[in-house]
Coordinates of C-alpha atoms in Angstrom, one line a residue:
Chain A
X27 CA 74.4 37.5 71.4
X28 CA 73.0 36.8 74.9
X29 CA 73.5 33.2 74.6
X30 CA 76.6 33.8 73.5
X31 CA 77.6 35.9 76.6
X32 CA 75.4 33.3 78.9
X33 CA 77.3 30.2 77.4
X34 CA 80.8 32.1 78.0
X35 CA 80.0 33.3 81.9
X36 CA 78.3 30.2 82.4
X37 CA 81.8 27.7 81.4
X38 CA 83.9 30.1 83.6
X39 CA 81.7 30.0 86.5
X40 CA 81.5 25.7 86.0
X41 CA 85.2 25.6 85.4
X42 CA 85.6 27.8 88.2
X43 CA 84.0 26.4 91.1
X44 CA 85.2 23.0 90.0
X45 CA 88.9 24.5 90.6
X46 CA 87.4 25.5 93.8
X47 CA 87.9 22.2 95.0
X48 CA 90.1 20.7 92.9
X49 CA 93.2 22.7 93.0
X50 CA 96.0 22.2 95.8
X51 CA 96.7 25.7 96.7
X52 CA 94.2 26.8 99.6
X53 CA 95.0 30.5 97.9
X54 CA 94.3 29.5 94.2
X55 CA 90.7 28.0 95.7
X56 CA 89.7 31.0 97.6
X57 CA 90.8 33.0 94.2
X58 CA 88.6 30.2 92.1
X59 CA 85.9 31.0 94.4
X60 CA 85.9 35.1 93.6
X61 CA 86.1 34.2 89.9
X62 CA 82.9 32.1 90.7
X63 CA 81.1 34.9 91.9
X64 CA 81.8 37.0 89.4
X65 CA 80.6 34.7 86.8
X66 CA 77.4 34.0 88.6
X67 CA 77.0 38.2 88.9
X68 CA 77.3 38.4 85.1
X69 CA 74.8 35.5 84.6
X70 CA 72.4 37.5 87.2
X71 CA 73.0 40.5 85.0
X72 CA 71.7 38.8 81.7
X73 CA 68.7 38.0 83.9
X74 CA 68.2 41.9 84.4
X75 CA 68.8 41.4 88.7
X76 CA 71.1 44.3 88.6
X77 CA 70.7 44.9 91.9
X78 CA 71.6 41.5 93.1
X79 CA 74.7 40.9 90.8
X80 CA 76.2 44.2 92.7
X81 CA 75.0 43.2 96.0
X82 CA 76.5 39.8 95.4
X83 CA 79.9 41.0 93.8
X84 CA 80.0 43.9 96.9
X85 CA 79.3 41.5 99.7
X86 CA 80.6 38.5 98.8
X87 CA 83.6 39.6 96.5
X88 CA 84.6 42.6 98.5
X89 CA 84.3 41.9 101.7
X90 CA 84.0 38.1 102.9
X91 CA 86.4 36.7 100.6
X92 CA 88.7 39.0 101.7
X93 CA 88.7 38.4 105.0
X94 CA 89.3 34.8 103.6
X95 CA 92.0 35.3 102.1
X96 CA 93.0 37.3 105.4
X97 CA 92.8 34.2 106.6
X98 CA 93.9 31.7 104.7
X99 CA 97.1 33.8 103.9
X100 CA 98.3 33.7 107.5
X101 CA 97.4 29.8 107.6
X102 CA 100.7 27.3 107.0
X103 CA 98.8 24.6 105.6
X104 CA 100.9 21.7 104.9
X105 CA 99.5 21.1 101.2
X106 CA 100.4 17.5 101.4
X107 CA 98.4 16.6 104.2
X108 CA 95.9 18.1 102.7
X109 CA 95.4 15.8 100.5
X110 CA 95.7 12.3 103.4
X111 CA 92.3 10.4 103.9
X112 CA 90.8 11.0 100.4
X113 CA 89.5 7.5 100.1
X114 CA 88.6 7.3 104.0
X115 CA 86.5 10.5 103.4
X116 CA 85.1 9.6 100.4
X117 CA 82.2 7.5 101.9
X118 CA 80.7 10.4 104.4
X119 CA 81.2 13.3 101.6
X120 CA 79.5 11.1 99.0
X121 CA 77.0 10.7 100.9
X122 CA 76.8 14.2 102.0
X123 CA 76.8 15.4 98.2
X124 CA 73.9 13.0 97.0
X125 CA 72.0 14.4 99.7
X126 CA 72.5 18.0 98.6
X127 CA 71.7 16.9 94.8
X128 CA 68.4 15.3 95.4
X129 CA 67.4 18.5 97.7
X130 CA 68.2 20.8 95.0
X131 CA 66.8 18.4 92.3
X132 CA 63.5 18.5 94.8
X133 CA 63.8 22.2 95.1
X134 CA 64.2 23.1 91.9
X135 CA 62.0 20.7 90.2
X136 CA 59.2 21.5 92.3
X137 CA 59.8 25.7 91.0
X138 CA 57.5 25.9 88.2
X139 CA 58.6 29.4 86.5
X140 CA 55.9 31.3 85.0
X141 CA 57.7 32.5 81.6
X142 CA 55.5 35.5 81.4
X143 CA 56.4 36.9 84.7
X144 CA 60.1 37.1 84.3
X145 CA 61.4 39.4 82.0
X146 CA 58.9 40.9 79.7
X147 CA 56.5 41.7 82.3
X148 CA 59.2 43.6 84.9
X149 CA 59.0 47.5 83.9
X150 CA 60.0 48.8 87.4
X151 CA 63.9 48.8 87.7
X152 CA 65.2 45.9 90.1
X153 CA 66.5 47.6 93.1
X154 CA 63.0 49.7 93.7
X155 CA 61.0 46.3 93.3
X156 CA 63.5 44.7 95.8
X157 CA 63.0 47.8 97.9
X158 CA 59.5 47.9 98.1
X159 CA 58.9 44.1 98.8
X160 CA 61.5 43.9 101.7
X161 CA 60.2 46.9 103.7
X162 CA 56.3 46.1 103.0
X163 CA 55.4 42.5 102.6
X164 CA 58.7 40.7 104.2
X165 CA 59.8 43.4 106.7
X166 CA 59.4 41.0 109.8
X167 CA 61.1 38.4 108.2
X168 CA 63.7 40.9 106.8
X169 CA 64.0 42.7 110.6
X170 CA 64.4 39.0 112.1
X171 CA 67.2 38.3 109.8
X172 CA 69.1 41.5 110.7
X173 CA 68.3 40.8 114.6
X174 CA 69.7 37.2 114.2
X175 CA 73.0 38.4 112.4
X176 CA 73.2 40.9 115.2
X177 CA 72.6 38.2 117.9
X178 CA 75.4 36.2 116.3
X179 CA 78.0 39.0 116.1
X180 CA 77.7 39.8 119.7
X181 CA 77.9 36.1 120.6
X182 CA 81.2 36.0 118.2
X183 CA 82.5 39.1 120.5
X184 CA 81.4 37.7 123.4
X185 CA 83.6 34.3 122.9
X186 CA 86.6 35.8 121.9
X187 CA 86.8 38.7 123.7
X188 CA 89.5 38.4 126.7
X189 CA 89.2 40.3 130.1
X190 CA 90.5 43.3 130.6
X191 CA 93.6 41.8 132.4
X192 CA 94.9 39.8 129.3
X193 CA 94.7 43.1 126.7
X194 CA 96.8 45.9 127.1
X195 CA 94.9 48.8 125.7
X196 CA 95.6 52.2 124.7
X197 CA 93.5 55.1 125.7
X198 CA 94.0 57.8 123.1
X199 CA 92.0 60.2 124.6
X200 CA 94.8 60.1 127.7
X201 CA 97.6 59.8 125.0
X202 CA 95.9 63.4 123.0
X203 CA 96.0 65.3 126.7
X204 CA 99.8 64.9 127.1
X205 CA 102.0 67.9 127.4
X206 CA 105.4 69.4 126.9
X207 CA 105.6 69.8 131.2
X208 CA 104.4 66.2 131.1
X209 CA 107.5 64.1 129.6
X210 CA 109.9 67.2 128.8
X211 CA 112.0 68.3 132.2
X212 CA 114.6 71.1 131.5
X213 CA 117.7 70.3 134.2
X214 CA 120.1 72.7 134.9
X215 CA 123.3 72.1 135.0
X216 CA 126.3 73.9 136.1
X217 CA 128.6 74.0 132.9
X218 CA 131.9 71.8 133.6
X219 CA 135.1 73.4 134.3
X220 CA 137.4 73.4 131.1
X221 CA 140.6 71.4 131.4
Chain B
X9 CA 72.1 38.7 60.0
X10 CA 71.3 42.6 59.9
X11 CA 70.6 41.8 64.0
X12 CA 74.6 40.5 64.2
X13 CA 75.6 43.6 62.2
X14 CA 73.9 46.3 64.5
X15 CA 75.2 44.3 67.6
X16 CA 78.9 44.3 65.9
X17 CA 78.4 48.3 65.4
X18 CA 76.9 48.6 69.1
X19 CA 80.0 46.9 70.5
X20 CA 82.3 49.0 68.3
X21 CA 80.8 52.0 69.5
X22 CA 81.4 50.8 73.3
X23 CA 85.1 49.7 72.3
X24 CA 85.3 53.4 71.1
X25 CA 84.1 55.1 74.1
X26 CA 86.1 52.8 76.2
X27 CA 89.5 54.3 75.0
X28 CA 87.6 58.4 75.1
X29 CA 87.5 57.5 78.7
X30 CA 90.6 55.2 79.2
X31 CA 93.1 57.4 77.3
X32 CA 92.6 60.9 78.4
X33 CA 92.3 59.5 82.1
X34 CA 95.6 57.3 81.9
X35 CA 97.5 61.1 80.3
X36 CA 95.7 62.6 83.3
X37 CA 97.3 59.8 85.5
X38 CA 100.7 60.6 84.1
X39 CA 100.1 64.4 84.8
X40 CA 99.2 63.9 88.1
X41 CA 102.2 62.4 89.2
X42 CA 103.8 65.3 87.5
X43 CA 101.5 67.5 89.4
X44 CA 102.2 66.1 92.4
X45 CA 106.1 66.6 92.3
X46 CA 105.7 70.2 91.4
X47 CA 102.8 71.0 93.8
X48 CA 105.2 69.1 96.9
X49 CA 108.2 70.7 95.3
X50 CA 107.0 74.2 95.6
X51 CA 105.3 73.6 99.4
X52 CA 108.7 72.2 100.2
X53 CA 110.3 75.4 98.2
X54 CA 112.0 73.5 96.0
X55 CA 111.5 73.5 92.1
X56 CA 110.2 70.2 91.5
X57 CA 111.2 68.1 88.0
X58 CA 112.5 70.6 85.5
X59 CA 114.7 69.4 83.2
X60 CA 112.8 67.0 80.6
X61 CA 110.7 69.7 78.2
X62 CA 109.8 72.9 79.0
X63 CA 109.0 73.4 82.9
X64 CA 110.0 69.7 83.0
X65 CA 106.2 69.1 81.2
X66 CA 107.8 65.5 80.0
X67 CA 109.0 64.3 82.6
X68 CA 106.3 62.0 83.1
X69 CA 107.2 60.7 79.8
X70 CA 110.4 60.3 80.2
X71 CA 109.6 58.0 83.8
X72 CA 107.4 55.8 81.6
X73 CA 109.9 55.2 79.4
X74 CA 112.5 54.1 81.7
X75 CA 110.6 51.9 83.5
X76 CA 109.1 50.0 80.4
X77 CA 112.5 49.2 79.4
X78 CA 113.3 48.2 82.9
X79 CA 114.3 44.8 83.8
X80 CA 111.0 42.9 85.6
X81 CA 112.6 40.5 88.1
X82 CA 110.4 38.2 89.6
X83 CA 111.5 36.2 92.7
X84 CA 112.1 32.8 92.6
X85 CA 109.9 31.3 95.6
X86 CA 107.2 33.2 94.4
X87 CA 103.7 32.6 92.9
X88 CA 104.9 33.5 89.6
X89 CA 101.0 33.4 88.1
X90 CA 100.0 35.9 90.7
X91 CA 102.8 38.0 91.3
X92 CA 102.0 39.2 87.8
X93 CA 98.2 39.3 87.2
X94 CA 98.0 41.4 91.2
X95 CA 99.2 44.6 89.4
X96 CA 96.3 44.0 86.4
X97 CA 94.0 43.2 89.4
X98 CA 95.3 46.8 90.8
X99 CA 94.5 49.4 88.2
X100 CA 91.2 46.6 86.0
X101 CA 88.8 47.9 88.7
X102 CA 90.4 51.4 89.0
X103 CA 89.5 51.7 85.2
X104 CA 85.9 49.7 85.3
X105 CA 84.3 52.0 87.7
X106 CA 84.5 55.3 85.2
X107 CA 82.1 53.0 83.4
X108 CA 79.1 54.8 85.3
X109 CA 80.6 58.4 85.9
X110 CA 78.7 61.1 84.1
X111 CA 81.0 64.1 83.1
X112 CA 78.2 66.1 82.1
X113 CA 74.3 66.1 81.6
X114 CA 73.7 62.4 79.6
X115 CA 77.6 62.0 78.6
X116 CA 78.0 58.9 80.6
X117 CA 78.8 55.3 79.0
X118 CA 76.4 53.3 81.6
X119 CA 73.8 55.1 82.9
X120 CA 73.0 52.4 85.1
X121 CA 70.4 52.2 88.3
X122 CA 73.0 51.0 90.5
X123 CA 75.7 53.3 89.5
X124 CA 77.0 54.1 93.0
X125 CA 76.8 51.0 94.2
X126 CA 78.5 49.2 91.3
X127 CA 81.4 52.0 92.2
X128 CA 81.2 50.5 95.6
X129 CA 81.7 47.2 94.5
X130 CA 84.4 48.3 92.1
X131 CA 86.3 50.3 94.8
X132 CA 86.3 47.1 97.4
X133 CA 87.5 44.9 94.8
X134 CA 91.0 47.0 94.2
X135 CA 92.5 45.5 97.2
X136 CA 92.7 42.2 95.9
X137 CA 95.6 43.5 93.8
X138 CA 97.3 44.7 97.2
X139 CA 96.9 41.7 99.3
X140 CA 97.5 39.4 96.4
X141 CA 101.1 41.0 95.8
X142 CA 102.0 41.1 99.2
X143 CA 100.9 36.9 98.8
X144 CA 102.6 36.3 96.0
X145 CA 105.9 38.1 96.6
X146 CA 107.1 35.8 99.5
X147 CA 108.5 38.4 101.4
X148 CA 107.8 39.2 104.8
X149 CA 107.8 43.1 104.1
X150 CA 105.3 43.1 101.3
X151 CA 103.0 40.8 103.4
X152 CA 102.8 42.9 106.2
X153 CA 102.2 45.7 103.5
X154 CA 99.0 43.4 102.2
X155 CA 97.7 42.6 105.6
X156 CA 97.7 46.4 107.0
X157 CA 96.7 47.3 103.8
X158 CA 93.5 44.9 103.8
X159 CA 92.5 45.1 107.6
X160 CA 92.7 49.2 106.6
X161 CA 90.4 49.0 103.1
X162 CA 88.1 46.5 105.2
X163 CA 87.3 49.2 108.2
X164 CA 86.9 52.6 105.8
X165 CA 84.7 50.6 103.5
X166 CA 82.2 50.4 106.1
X167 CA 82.3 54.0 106.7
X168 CA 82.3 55.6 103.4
X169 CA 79.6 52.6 102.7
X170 CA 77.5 54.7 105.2
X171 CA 78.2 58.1 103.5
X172 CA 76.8 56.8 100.6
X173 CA 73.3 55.6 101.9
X174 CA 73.6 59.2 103.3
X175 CA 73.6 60.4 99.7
X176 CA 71.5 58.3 98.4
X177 CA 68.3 58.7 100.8
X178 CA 69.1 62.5 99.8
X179 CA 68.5 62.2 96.5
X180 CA 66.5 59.5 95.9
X181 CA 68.2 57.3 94.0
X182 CA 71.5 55.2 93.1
X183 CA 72.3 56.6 89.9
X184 CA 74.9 59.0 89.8
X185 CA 73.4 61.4 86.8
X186 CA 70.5 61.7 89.4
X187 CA 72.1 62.0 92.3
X188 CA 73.8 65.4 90.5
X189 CA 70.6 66.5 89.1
X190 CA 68.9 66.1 92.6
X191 CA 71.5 68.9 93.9
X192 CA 70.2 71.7 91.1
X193 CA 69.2 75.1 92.4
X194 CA 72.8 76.8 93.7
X195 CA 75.9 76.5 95.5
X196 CA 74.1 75.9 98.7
X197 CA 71.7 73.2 97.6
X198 CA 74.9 71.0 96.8
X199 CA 75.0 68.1 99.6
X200 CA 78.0 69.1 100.9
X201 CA 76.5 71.5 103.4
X202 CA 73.3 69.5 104.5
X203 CA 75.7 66.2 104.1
X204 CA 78.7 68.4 105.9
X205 CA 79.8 65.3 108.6
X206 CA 79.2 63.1 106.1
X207 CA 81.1 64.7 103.5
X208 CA 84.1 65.0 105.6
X209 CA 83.9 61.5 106.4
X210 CA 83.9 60.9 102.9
X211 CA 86.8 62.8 101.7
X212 CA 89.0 61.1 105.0
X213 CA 87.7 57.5 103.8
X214 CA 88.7 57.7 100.6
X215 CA 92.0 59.0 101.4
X216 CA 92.6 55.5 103.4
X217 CA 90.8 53.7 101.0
X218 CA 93.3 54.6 97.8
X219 CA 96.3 54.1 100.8
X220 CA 97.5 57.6 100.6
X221 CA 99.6 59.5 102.8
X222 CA 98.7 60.2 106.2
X223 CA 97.1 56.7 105.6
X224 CA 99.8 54.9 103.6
X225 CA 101.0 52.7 105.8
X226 CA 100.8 49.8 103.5
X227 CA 103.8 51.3 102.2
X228 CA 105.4 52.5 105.1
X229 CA 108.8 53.1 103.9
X230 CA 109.9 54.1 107.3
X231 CA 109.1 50.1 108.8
X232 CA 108.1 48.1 106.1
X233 CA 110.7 49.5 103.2
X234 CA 108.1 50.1 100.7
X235 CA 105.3 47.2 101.5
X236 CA 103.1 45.4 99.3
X237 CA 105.1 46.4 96.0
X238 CA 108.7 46.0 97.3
X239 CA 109.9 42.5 95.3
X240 CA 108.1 44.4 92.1
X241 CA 110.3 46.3 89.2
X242 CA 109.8 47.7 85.9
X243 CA 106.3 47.6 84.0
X244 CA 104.8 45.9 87.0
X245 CA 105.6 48.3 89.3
X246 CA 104.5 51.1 87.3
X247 CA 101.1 49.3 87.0
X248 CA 100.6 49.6 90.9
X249 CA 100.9 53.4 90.8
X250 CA 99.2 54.2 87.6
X251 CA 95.8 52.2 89.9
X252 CA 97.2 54.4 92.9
X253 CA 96.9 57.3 90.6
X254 CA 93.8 56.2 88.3
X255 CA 91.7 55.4 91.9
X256 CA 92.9 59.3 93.0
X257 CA 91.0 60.4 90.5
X258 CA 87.8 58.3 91.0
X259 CA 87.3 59.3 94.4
X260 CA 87.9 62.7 93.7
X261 CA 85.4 62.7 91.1
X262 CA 82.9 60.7 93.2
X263 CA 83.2 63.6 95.8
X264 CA 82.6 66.0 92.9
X265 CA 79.6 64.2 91.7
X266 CA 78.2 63.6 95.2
X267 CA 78.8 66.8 97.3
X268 CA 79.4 69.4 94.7
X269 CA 77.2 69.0 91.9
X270 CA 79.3 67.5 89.8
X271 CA 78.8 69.3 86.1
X272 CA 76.4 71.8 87.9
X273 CA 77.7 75.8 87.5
X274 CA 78.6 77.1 90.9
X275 CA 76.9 80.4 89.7
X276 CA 73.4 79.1 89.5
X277 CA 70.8 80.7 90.9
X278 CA 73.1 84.0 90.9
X279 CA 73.3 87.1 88.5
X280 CA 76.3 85.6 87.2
X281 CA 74.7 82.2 86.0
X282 CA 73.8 83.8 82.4
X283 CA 77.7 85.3 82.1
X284 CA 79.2 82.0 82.5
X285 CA 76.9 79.8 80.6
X286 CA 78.9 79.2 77.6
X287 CA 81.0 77.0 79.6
X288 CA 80.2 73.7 79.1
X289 CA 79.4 71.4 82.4
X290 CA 82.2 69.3 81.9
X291 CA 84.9 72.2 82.6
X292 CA 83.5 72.7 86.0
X293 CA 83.2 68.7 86.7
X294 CA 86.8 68.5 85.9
X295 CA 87.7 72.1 88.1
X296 CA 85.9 70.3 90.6
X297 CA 87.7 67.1 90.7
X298 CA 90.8 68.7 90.4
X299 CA 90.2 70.8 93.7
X300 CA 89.9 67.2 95.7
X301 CA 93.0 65.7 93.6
X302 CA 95.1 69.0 94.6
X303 CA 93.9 68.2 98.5
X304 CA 95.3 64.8 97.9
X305 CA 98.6 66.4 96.7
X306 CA 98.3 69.2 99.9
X307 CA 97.8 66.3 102.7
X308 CA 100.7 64.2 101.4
X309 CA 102.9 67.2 101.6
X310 CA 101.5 68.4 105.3
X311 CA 101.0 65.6 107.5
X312 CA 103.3 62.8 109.1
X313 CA 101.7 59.3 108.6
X314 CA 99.4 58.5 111.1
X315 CA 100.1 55.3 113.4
X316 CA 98.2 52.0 112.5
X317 CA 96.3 51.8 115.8
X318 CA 94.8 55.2 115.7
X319 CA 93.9 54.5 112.0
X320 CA 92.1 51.5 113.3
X321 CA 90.6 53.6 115.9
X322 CA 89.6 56.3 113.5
X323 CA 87.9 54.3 111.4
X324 CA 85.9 52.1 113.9
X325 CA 85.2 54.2 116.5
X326 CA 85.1 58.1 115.3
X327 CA 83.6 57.5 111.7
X328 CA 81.1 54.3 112.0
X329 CA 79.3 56.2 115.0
X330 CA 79.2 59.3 113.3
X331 CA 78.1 58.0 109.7
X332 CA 75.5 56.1 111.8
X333 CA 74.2 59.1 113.5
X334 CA 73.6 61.4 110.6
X335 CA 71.9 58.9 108.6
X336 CA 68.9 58.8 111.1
X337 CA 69.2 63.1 111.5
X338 CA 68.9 62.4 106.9
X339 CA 66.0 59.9 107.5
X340 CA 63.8 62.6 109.9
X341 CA 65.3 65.8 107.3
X342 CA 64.0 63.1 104.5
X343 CA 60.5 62.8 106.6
X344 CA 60.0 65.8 107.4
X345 CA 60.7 67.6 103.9
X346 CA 63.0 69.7 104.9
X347 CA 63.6 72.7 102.1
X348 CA 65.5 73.5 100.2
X349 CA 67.3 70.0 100.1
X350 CA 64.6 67.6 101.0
X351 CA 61.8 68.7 99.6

């Protein structure tokens, strides 16, 4: 039954993420690429990393591809353009893809998984383990990772943000003080004569 | 073969408990709506639907009806693909997250270590539905609806993200039967009081994040006619509202489960506990959830919509800081074994 479930999660998420970058529609790839996600979150799921199938469909599903879309919704991409310069491209993007297969080939090739230690072996539940590891034996690495994402989000802010003579802001806590005797002022006025 | 056999009766029995919790919570969703007309009606003093059945009772019914047998018009320069799977992407995740809910001691169908934050993951992934209708519609209105709508879910997540690492450095742990469990002893060891901010916070976050009123400017009848669902008619449109409606209820019964006790008795640890013991813990999960569903009802009816910049402001500025804040106070309480809730 698992390989059943495996074999079904695994075809979508193949099928998928070819889509990804086969289909015209910048939308429909960004939608391929959620569906991806998801299938690789099941496959984690079969492979008892509860934790990190939720983490992944959270983080990645949730909140960056959103933003994405955000994005790519509010782009007018000219879909035939797109698609210029296939065959001058070709060369460079072959190149770069071989380079990313024999890395990975290296990678995982290299890996030699111990069969014992996966699955039968695991009694403590996923997330705890996870826990324990990131806050004992990798919590400088895990600390420096946080720092650089922080370094880089202020650097984001810093490039984008304009001076304060460009934005026109609102101050709330000015707009909350205002009273009636503020904007309201009663006239009298002597009624007119009748005709 | 007897392997393939006991598998077949194992999913059966999932199938089965699937529609005990899909059924019963899409009549609640239906009487809700009902609910909500009568509860506005009489703030308003007016008399609400009373016509269909007795007290108007089928009126719901009756709305169903109609719009099943409504024409569905779909717009010609639209993405005809996703302008009708972003309704089923609406209300699918709406449905998935009761998966984990307990409603009382062990009646849960997952009881899952990562319960609350496979909710999480289910409640972010709702607003695909939104944005992708507002996409697919080709309509100015309904894009602006999406793109409010998504900038809006994207901010409270963070926050009620934070109210949940509250809770769970409270109790200890991710799943929600533990989390309720960790509240035992009486009224006053619920986390609502040592959680008080972060309850709040909470309660305000999920209001934005299920795009209710004061928050519902993705709808915004007033600016942007009716937003993300305004090119949608019929079956599809009542598909958006029953995931309105069905994600009501799942925050509401989050908040039960997380800052009330969810199926606990409010009279333990009193005299009383013993006189109402015979009624069973699902009676007060369900009291418990309806008290947050009738605030839901109460807000819509009181306030004026609030305007998009001071939403954005809310959400950033007010409830980030103050989420942040409590959490370290809960890590020293945590620490320092503070009784009765951290000990």
């Amino acid at each position: 039954m698992t390989k059943i479930i495996f074999y079904l999660f695994a075809l979508i998420l193949v099928f998928a993420a070819s889509r990804v970058i086969t289909v015209r529609n910048p939308v429909h790839a960004a939608l391929f690429l959620v569906l991806a996600f998801f299938s690789s979150a099941a496959v984690w799921l079969l492979l008892h990393a509860e934790f990190l199938a939720i983490a992944l469909v959270l983080v990645y599903v949730g909140a960056v591809m959103v933003l994405f879309l955000f994005v790519v919704m509010m782009l007018d991409i000219n879909i035939a353009r797109t698609r210029e310069g296939f065959t001058r491209y070709l060369p460079v993007g072959s190149f770069v893809g071989v380079l990313i297969l024999v890395e990975m080939v290296l990678v995982v090739g290299a890996w030699k998984t111990d069969e014992s230690a996966t699955l039968s072996t695991v009694t403590a539940p996923n997330t705890e383990s996870l826990g324990n590891l990131l806050y004992t034996v990798y919590l400088y690495p895990f600390e420096i990772a946080a720092a650089i994402l922080l370094v880089a989000m202020v650097a984001a802010i810093a490039l984008t943000m304009r001076t304060k003579r460009q934005t026109k802001a609102q101050r709330p806590e000015q707009q909350v003080r205002v009273r009636r005797e503020d904007r309201v002022r009663l006239v009298n006025m002597p009624a007119e004569p009748r005709d | 073969m007897l392997d393939t056999l006991y598998e077949l009766f194992e999913l059966g029995k999932i199938l089965f408990f699937i529609l005990l919790i899909t059924v019963p919570l899409l009549v609640s969703v239906a009487y809700l709506t009902y609910a909500e007309r009568k509860v506005i009606g009489y703030i308003q003093v007016r008399m609400g639907p009373n016509r269909v059945g007795p007290k108007g009772l089928l009126q719901p019914i009756a709305d169903a009806v109609k719009l099943m047998f409504k024409e569905i018009i779909i717009p010609t320069s639209s993405d005809r693909f996703l302008f009708i799977i972003a309704p089923v992407l609406a209300i699918a995740p709406a449905l998935a997250a009761w998966a984990v809910v307990p409603f009382s001691d062990g009646v849960v169908l997952a009881d899952i270590n990562v319960g609350l934050i496979y909710i999480l993951a289910m409640t972010s992934i709702g607003v695909y539905g939104i944005i992708l209708a507002g996409w697919a519609s080709n309509s100015k209105y309904a894009f602006l609806g999406a793109m409010r709508s998504a900038a809006q879910v994207v901010a409270y997540e963070i926050a009620m993200g934070f109210t949940l690492v509250g809770v769970l450095m409270s109790a200890g742990s991710l799943n929600l039967s533990e989390i309720v469990l960790a509240q035992q002893g009486s009224l006053l060891h619920w986390y609502w009081l040592p959680l008080f901010p972060l309850f709040i916070v909470y309660f305000i976050s999920a209001v934005a994040e299920t795009n209710r009123a004061p928050f519902d400017v993705a709808e915004g009848e007033s600016e942007i006619v009716a937003g993300f669902h305004v090119e949608y008619s019929g079956m599809l449109f009542a598909v958006f509202f029953l995931a309105e409606y069905a994600n009501m209820i799942l925050v509401s019964a989050l908040a039960a489960l997380m800052f009330l006790g969810g199926w606990l008795s409010p009279f333990q640890g009193t005299f009383l506990e013993p006189l109402f013991a015979f009624i069973p813990g699902m009676v007060w999960f369900v009291l418990k959830t309806g008290f947050f569903l009738f605030l839901f009802l109460w807000f819509r009816a009181t306030f004026p919509r609030y305007r998009y910049d001071q939403i954005m402001r809310l959400g950033w500025k007010v409830f980030i800081p103050v989420t942040l804040v409590w959490i370290i106070l809960v890590g020293i309480a945590v620490m320092a074994d503070i009784p009765p809730w951290f000990a």
